[in-house]
Coordinates of N, CA and C in Angstrom, one line a residue:
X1 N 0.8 -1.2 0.0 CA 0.0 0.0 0.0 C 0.9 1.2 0.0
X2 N 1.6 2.0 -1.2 CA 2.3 2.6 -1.5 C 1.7 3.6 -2.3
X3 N 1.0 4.7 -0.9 CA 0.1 6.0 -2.3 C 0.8 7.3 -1.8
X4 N 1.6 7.7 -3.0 CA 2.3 8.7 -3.3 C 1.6 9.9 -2.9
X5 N 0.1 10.4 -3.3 CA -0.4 11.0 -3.3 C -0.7 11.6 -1.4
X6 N -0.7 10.4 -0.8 CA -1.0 10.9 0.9 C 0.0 11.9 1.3
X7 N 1.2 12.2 1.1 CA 1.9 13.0 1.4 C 2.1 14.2 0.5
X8 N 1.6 13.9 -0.7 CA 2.1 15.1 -1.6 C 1.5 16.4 -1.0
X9 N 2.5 17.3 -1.2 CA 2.2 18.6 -1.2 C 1.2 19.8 -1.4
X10 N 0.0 20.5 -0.7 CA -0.5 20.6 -1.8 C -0.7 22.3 -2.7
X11 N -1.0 22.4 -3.6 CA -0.7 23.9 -4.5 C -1.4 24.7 -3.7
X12 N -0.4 25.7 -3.4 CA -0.8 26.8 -2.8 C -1.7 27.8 -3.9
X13 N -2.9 28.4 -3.8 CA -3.7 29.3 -4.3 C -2.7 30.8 -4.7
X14 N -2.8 30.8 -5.9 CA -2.8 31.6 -6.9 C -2.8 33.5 -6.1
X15 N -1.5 34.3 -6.3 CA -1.9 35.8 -5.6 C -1.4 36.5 -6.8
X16 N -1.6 37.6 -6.9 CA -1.8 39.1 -7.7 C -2.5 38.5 -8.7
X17 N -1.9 38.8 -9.6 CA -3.2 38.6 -11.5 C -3.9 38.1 -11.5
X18 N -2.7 36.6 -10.9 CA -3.7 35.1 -11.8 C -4.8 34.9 -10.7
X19 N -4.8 35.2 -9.4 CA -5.9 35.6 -8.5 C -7.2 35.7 -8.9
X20 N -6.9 36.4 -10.2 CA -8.2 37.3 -10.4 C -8.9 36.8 -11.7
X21 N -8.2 35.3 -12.2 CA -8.4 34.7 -13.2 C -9.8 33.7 -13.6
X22 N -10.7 34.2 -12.5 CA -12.1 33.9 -12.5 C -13.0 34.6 -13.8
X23 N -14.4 34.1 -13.3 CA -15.0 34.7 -14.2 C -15.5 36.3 -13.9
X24 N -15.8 37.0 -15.1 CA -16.2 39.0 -14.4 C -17.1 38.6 -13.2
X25 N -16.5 39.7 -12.3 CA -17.7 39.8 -10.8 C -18.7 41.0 -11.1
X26 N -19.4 41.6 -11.1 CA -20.5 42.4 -11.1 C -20.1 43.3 -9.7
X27 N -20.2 44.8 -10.3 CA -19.5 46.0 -9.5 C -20.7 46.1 -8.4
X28 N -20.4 46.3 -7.4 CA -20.8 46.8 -5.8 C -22.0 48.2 -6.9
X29 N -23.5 48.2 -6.5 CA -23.9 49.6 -7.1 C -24.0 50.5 -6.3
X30 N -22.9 50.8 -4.9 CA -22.6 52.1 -4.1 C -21.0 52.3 -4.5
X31 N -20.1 51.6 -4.2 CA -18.7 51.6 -4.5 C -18.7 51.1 -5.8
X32 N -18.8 50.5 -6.3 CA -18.1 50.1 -7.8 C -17.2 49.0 -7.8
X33 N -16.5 48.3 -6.0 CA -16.4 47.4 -6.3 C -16.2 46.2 -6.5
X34 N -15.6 44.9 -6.7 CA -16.3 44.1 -7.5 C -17.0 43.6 -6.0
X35 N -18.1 42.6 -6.7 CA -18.6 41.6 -5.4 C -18.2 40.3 -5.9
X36 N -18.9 39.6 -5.4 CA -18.6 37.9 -5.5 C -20.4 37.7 -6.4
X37 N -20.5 38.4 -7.0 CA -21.8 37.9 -8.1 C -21.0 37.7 -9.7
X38 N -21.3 37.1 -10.3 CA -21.0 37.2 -11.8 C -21.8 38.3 -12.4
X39 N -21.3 38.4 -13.2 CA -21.5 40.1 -14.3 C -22.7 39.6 -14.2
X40 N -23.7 38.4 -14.9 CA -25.2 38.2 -15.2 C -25.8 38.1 -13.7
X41 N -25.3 38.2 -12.8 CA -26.6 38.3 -11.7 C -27.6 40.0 -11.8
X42 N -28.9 39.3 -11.5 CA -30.0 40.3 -12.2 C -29.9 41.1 -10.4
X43 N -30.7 42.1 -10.2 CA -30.4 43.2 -9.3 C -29.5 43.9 -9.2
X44 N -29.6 44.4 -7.8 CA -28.5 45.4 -6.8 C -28.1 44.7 -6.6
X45 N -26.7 44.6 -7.2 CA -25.7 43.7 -6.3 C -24.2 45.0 -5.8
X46 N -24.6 44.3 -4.3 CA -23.5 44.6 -3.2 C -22.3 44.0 -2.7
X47 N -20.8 44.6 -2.2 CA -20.1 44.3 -1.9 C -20.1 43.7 -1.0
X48 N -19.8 42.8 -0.1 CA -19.6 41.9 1.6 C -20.1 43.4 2.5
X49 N -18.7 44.4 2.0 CA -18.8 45.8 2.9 C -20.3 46.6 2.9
X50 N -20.2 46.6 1.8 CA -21.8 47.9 1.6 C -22.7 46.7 2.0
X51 N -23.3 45.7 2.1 CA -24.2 44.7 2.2 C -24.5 44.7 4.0
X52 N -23.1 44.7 4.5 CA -23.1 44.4 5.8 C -23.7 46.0 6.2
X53 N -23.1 47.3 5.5 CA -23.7 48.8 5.9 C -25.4 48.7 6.1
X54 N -25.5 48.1 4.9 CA -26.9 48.2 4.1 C -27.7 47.5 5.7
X55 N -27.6 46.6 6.0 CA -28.3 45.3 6.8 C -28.3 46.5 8.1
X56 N -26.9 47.1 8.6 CA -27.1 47.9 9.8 C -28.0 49.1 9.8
X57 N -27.9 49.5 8.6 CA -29.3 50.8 8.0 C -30.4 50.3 8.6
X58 N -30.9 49.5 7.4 CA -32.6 48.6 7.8 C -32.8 47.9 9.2
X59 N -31.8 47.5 9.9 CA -32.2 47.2 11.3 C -32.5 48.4 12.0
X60 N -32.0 49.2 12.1 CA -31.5 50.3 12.9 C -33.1 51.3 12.6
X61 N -33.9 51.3 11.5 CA -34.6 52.5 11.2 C -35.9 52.3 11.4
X62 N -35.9 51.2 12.0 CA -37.0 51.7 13.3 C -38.1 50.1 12.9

């Protein structure tokens, strides 16, 4: 029982460019930018940041 693979090493995730070598994200519509939607998601699409603003707004207003 000799599996090479148990120990191999594994690829460390990709930083600067090729990072970004996903599919288009769809711009934040307060900041501009990107979120974690693809270009074709239909609405308001928000950043993590502005989403979490947004959520403390609408709690907050009564």
């Amino acid at each position: 029982m000799d599996d090479a693979s148990y120990c191999a090493t594994p690829v460390p995730a990709p930083v600067g460019p090729e990072a970004d070598a996903g599919p288009p994200f769809a711009e934040c519509v307060l900041c501009r930018e990107p979120t974690e939607y693809p270009e074709s998601a239909r609405g308001a699409t928000l950043c993590p940041v502005c989403a979490w603003q947004e959520a403390g707004r609408s709690a907050c207003s009564g």
